[in-house]
Short mmCIF file of N, CA, C and O in Angstrom, two decimals:
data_model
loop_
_atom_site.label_atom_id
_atom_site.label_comp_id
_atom_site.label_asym_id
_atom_site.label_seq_id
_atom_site.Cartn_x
_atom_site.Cartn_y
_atom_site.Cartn_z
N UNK A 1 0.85 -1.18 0.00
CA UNK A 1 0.00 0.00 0.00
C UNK A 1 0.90 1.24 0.00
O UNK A 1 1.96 1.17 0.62
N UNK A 2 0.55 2.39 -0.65
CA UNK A 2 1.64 3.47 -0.98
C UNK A 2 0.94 4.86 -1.05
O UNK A 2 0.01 4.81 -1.86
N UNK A 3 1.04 5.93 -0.54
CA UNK A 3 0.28 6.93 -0.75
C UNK A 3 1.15 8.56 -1.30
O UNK A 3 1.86 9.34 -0.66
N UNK A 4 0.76 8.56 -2.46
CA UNK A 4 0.94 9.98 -3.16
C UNK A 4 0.38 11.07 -2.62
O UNK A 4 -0.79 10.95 -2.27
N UNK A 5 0.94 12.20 -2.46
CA UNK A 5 0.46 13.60 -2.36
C UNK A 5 0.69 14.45 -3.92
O UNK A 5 1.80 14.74 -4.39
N UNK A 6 -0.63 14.76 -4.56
CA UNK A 6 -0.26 15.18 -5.58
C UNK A 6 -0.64 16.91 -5.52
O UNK A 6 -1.80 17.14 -5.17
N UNK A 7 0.05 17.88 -5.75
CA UNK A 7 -0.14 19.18 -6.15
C UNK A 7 -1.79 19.18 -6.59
O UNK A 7 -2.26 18.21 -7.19
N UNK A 8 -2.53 20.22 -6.27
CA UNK A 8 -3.82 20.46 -6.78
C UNK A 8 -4.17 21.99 -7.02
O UNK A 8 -3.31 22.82 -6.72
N UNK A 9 -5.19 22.34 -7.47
CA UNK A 9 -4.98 23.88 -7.63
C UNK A 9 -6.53 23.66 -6.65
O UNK A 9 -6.94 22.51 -6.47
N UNK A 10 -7.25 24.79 -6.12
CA UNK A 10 -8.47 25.36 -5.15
C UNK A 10 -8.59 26.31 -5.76
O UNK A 10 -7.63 26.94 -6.20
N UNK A 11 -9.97 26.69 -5.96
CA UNK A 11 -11.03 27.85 -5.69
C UNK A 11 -11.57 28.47 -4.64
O UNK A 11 -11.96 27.58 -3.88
N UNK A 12 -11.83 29.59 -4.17
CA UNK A 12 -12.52 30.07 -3.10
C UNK A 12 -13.87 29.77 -3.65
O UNK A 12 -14.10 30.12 -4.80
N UNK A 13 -15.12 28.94 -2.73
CA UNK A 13 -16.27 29.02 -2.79
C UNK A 13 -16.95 29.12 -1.15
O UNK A 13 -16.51 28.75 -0.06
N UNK A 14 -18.85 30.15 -1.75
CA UNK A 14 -19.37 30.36 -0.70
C UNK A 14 -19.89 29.12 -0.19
O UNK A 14 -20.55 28.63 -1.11
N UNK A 15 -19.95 28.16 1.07
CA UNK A 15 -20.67 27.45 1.03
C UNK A 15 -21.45 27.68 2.44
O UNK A 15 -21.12 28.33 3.43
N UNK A 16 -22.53 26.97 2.17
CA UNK A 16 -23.60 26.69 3.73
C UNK A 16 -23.73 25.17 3.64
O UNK A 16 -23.80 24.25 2.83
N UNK A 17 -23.74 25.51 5.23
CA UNK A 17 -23.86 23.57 5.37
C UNK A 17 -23.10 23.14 6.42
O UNK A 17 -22.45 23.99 7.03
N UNK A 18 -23.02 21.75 6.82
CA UNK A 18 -22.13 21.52 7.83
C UNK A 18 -20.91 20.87 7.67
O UNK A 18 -20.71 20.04 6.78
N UNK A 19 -20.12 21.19 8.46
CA UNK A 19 -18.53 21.34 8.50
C UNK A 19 -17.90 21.10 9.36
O UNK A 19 -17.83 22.07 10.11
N UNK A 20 -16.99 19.72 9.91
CA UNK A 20 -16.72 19.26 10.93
C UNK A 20 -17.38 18.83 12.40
O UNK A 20 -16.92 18.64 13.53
N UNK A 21 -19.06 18.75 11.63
CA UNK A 21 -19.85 18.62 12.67
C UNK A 21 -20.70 19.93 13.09
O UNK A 21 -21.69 19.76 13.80
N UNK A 22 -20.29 21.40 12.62
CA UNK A 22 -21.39 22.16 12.77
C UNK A 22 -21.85 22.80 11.88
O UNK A 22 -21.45 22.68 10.72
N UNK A 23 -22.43 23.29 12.10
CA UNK A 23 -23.76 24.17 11.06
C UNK A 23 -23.14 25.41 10.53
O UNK A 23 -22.69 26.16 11.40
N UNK A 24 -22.99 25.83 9.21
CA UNK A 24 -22.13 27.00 9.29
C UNK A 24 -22.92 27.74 7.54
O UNK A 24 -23.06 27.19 6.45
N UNK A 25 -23.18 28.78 7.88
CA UNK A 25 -24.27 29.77 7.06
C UNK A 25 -23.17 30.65 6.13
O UNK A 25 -22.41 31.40 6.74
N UNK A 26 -23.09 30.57 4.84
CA UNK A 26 -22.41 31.32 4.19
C UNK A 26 -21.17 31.58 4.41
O UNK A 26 -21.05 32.72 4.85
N UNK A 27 -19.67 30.72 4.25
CA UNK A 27 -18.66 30.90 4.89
C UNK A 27 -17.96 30.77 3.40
O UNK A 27 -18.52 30.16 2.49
N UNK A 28 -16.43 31.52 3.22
CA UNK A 28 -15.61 31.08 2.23
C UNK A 28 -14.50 29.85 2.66
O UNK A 28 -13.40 30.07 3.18
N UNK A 29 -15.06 28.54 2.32
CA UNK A 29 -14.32 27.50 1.69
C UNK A 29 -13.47 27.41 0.37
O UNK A 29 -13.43 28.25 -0.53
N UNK A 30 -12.84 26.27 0.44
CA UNK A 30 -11.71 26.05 -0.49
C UNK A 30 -12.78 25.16 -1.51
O UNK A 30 -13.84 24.97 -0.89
N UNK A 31 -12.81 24.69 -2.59
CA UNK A 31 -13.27 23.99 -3.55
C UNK A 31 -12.34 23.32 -4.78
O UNK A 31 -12.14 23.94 -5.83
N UNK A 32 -11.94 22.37 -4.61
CA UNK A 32 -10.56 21.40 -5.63
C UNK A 32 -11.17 21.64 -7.01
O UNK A 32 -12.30 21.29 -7.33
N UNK A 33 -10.41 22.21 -7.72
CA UNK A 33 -10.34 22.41 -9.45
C UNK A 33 -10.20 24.06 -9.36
O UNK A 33 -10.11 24.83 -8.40
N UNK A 34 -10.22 24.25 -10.86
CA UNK A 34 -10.53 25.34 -11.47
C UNK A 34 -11.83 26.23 -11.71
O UNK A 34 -12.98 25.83 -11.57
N UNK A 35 -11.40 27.67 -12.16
CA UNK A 35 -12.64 28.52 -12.73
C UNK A 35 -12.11 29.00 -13.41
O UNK A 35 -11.05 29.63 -13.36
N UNK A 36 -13.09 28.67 -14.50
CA UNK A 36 -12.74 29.85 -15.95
C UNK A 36 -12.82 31.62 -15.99
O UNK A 36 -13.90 31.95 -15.48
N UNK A 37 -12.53 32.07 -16.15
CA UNK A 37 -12.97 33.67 -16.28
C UNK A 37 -12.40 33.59 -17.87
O UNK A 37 -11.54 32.82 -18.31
N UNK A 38 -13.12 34.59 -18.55
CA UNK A 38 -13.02 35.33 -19.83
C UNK A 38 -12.70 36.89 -19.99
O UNK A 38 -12.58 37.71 -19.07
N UNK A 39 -12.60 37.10 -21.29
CA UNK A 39 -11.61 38.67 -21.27
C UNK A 39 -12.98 39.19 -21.32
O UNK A 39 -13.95 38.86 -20.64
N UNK A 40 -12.82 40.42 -22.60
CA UNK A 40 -14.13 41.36 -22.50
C UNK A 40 -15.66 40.72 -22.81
O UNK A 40 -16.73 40.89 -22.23
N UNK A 41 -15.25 39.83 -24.11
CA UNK A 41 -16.83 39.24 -23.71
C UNK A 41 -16.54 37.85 -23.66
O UNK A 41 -15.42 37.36 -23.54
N UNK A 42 -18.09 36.98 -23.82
CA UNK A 42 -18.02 35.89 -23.65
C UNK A 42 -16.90 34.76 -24.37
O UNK A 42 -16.74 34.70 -25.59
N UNK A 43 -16.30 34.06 -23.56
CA UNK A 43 -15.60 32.59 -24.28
C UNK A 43 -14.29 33.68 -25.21
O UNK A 43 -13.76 33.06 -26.13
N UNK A 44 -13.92 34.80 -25.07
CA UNK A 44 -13.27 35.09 -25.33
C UNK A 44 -11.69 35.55 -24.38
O UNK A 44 -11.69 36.55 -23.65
N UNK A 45 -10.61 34.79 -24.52
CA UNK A 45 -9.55 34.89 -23.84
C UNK A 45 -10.03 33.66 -22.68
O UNK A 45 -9.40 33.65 -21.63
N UNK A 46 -10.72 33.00 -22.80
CA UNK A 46 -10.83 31.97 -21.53
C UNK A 46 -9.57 31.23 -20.80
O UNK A 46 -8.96 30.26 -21.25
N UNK A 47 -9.37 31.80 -19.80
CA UNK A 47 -8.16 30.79 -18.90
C UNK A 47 -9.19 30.34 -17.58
O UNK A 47 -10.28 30.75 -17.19
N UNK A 48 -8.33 29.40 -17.18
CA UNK A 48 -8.98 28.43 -16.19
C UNK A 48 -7.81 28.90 -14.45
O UNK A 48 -6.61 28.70 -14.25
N UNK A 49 -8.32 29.22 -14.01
CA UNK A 49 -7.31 30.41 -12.81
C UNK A 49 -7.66 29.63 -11.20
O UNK A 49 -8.70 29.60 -10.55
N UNK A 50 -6.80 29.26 -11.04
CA UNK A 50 -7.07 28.96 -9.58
C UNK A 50 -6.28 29.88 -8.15
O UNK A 50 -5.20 30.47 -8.21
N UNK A 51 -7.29 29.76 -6.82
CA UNK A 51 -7.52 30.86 -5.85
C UNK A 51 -6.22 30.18 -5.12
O UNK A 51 -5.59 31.08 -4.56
N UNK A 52 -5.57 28.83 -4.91
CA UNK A 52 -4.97 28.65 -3.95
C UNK A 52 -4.25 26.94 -4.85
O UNK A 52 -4.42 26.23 -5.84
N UNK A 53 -3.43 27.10 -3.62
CA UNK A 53 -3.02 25.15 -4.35
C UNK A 53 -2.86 24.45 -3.03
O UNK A 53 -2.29 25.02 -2.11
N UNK A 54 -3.42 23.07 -2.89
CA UNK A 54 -3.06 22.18 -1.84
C UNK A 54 -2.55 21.14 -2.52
O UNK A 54 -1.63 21.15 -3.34
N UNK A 55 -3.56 19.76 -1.90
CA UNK A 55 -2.74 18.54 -2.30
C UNK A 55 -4.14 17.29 -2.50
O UNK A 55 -4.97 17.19 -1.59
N UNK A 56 -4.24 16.54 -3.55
CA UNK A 56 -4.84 15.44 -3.52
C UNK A 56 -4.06 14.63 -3.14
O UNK A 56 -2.91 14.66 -3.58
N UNK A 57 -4.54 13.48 -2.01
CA UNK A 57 -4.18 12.54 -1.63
C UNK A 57 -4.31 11.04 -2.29
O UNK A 57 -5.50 10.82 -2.50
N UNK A 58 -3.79 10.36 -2.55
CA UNK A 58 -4.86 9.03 -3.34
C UNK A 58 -3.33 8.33 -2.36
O UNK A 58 -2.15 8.69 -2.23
N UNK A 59 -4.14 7.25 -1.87
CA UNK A 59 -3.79 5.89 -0.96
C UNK A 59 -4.55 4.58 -2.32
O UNK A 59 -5.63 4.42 -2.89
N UNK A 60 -3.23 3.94 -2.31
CA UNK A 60 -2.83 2.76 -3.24
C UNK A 60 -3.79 1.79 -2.08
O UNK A 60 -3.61 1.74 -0.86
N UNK A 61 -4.78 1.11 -2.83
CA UNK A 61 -5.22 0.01 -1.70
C UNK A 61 -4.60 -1.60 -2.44
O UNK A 61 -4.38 -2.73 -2.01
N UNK A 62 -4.52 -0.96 -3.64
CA UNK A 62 -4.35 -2.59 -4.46
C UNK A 62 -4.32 -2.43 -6.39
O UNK A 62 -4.80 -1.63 -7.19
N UNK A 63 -3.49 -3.66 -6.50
CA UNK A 63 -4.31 -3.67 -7.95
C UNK A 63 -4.67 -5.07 -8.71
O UNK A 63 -4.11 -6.09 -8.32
N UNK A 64 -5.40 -5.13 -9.57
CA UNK A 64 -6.27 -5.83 -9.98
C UNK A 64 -6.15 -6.47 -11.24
O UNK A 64 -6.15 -5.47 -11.95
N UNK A 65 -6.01 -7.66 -12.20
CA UNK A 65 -5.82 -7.91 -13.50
C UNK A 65 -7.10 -8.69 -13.81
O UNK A 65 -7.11 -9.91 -13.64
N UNK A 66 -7.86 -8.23 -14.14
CA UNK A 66 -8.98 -9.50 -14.13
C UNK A 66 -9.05 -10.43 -15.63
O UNK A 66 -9.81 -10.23 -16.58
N UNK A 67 -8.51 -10.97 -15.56
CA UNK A 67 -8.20 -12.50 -16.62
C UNK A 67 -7.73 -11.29 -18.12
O UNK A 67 -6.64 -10.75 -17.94
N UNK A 68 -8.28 -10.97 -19.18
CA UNK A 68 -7.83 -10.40 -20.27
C UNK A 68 -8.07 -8.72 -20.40
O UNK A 68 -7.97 -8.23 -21.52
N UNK A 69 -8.44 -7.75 -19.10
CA UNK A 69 -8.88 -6.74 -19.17
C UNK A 69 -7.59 -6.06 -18.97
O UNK A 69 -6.59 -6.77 -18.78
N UNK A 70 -7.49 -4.92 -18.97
CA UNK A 70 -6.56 -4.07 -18.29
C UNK A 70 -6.57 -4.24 -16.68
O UNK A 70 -7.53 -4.50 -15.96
N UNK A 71 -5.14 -3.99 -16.29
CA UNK A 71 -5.03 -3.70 -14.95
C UNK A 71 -5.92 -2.56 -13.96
O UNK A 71 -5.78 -1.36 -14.16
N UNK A 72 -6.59 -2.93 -13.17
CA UNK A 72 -7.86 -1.97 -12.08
C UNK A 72 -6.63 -1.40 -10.79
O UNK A 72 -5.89 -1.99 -10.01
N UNK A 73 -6.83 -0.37 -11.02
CA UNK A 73 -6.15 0.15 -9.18
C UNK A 73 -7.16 0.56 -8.43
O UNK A 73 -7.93 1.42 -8.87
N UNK A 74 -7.36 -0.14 -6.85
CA UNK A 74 -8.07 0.18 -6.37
C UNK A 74 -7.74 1.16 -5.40
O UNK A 74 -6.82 0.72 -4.72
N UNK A 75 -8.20 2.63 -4.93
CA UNK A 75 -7.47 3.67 -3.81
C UNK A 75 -8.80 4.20 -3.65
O UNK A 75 -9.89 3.99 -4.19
N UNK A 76 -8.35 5.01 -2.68
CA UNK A 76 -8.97 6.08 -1.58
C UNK A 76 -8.62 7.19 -1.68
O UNK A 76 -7.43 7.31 -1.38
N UNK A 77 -9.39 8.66 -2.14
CA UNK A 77 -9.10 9.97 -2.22
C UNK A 77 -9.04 10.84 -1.57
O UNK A 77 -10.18 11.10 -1.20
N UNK A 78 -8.25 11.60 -1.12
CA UNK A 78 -8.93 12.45 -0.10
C UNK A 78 -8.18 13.92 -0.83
O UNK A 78 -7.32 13.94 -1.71
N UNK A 79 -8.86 15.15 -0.08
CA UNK A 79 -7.78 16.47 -0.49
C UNK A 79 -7.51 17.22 0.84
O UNK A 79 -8.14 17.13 1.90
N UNK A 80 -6.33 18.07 0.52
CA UNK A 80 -5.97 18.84 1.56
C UNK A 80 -5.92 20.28 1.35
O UNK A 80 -5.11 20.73 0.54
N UNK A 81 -6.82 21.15 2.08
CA UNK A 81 -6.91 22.41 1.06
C UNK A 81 -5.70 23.31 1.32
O UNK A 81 -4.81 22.78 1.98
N UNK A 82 -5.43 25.02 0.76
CA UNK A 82 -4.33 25.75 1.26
C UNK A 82 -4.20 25.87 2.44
O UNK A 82 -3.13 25.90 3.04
N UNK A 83 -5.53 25.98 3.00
CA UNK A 83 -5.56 26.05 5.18
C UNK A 83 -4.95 24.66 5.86
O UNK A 83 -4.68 24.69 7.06
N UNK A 84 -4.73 23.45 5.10
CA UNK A 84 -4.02 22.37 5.84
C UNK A 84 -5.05 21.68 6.13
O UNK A 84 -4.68 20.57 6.51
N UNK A 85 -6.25 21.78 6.15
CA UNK A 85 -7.28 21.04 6.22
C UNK A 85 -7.69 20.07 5.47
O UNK A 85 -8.20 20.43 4.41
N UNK A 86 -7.64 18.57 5.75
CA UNK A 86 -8.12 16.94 5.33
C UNK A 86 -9.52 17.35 4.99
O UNK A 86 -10.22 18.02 5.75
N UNK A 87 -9.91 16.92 3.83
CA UNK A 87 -11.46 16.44 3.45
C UNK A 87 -11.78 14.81 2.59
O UNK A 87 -11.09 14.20 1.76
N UNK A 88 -12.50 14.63 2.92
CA UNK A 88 -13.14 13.74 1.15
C UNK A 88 -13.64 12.61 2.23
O UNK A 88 -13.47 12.62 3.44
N UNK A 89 -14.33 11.60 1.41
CA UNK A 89 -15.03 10.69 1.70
C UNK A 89 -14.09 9.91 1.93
O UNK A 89 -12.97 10.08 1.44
N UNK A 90 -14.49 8.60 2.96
CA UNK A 90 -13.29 7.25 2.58
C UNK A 90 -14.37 5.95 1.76
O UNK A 90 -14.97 5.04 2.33
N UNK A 91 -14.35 6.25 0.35
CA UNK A 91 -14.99 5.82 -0.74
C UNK A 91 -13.74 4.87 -1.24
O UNK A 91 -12.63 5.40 -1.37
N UNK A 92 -13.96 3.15 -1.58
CA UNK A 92 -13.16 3.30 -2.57
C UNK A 92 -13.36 3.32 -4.02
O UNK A 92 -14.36 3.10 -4.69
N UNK A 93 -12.15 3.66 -4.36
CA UNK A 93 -12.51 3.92 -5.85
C UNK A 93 -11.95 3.28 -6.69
O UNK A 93 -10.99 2.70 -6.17
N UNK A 94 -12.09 2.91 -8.49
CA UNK A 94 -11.39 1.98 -9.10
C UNK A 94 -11.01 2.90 -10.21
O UNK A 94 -11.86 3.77 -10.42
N UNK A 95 -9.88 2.92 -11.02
CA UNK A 95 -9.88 3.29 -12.10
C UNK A 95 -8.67 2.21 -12.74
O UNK A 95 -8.06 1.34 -12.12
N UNK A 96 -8.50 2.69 -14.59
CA UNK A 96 -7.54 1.77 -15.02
C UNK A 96 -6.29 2.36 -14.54
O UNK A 96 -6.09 3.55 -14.32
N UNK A 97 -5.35 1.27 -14.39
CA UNK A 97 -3.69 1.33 -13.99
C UNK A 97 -3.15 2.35 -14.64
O UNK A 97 -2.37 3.07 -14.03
N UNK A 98 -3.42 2.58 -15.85
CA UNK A 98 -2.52 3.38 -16.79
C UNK A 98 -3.31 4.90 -16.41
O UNK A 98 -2.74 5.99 -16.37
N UNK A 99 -4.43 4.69 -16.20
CA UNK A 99 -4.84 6.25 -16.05
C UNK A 99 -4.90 6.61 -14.66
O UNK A 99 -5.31 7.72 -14.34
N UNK A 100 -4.64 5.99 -14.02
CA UNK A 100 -4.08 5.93 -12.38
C UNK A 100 -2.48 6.93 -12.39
O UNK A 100 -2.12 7.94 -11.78
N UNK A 101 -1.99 6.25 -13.17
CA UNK A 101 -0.51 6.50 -13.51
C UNK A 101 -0.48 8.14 -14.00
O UNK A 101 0.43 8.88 -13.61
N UNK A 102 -1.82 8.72 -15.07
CA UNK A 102 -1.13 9.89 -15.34
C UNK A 102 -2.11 10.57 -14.31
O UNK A 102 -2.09 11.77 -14.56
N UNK A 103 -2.86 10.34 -13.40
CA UNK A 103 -3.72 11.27 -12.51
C UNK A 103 -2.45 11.55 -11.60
O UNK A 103 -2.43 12.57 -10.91
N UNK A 104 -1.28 10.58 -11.59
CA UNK A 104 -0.35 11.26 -10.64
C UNK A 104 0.52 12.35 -10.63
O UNK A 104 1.00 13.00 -9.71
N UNK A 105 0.64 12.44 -12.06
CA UNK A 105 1.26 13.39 -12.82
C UNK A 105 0.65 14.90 -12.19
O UNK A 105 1.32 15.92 -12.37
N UNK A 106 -0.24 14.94 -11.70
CA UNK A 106 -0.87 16.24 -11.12
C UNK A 106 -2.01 16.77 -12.44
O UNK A 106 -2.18 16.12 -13.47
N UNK A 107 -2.68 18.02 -12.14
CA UNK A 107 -4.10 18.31 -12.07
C UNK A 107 -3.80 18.43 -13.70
O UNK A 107 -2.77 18.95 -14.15
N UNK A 108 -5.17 17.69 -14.77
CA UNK A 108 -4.75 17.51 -15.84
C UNK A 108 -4.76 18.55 -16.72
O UNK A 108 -4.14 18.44 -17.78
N UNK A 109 -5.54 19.84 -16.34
CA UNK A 109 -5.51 20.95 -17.61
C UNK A 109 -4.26 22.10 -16.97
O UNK A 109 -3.85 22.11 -15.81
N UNK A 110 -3.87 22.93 -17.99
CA UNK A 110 -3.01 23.91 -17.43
C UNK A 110 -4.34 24.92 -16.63
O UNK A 110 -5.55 24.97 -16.85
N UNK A 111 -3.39 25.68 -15.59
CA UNK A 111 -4.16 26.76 -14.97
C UNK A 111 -3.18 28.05 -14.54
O UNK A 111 -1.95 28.00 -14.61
N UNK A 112 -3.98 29.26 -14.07
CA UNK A 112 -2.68 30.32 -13.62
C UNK A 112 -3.10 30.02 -12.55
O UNK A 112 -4.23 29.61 -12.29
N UNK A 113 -1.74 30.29 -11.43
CA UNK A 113 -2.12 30.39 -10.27
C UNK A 113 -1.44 31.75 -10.06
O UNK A 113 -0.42 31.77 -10.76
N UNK A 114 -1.54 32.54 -9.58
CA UNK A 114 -0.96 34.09 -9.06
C UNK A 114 -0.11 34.10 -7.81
O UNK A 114 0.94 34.69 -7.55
N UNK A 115 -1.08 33.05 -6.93
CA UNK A 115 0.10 32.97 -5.48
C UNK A 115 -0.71 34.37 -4.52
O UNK A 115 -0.30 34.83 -3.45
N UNK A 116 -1.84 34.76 -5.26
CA UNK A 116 -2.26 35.76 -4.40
C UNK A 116 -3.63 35.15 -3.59
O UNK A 116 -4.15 34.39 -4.40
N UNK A 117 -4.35 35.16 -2.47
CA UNK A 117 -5.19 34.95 -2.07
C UNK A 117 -6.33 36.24 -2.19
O UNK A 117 -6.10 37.45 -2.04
N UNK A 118 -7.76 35.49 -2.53
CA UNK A 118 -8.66 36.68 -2.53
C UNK A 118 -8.76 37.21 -1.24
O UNK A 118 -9.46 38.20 -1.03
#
C-alpha cells in the first residue's frame, strides 16, 4: 500500500452547510479544481485560474488484473486544502492502472495560479 500527495490547484467558494460537525451559514471555503474567467466578452480569452493550491491525496489500496482486461487500481481519495485542512469521503474507488498512472502526474488541464489569495 503506498500513498501519493499530488499538487492540486483550489477555488474560493461560498458554502452553507455543515462542517466538521457544525452548522455554518455562508462561509468562504476552499473547492478542488478550477474557474474559468473570460476577457471582454463571452468565451473570449478563456483561462482556467485557480484561488490557492493544496494537495490530492490518493492511498494505493491494491491492484487488480482480471483474466484479459486491463489492470484496475483500487485507492482512496482524499484532499488537503491551502488552510491544511483533510477532506473527502473514505470511498473506494477503481480506475484503469494506466490512467491511475497519469492522474499522478498532477491536475490535468493547465491553470494560472498568481500565489495571491482573494
Amino acid at each position: 500500500m503506498s500513498t501519493h500527495k499530488v499538487k492540486f490547484p483550489f477555488v474560493r467558494h461560498e458554502y452553507s452547510g455543515p462542517i466538521d460537525g457544525e452548522f455554518v451559514d455562508a462561509v468562504q471555503t476552499w473547492k478542488p479544481g478550477t474557474r474559468c474567467e473570460y476577457g471582454d466578452y463571452e468565451f473570449s480569452n478563456e483561462q482556467w485560474v485557480a484561488d490557492g493550491e493544496g494537495f490530492m491525496v490518493l492511498e494505493v489500496l491494491g491492484a487488480f488484473k482480471p483474466g484479459k482486461y486491463p489492470e484496475r487500481t483500487f485507492y482512496l481519495r482524499s484532499f488537503i486544502d491551502p488552510d491544511g485542512r483533510q477532506f473527502g469521503k473514505p470511498k473506494v474507488r477503481v480506475m484503469a492502472s494506466a490512467a491511475f498512472k497519469r492522474m499522478l502526474k498532477g491536475y490535468r488541464h493547465p491553470y494560472i495560479y498568481s500565489g495571491e489569495e482573494p
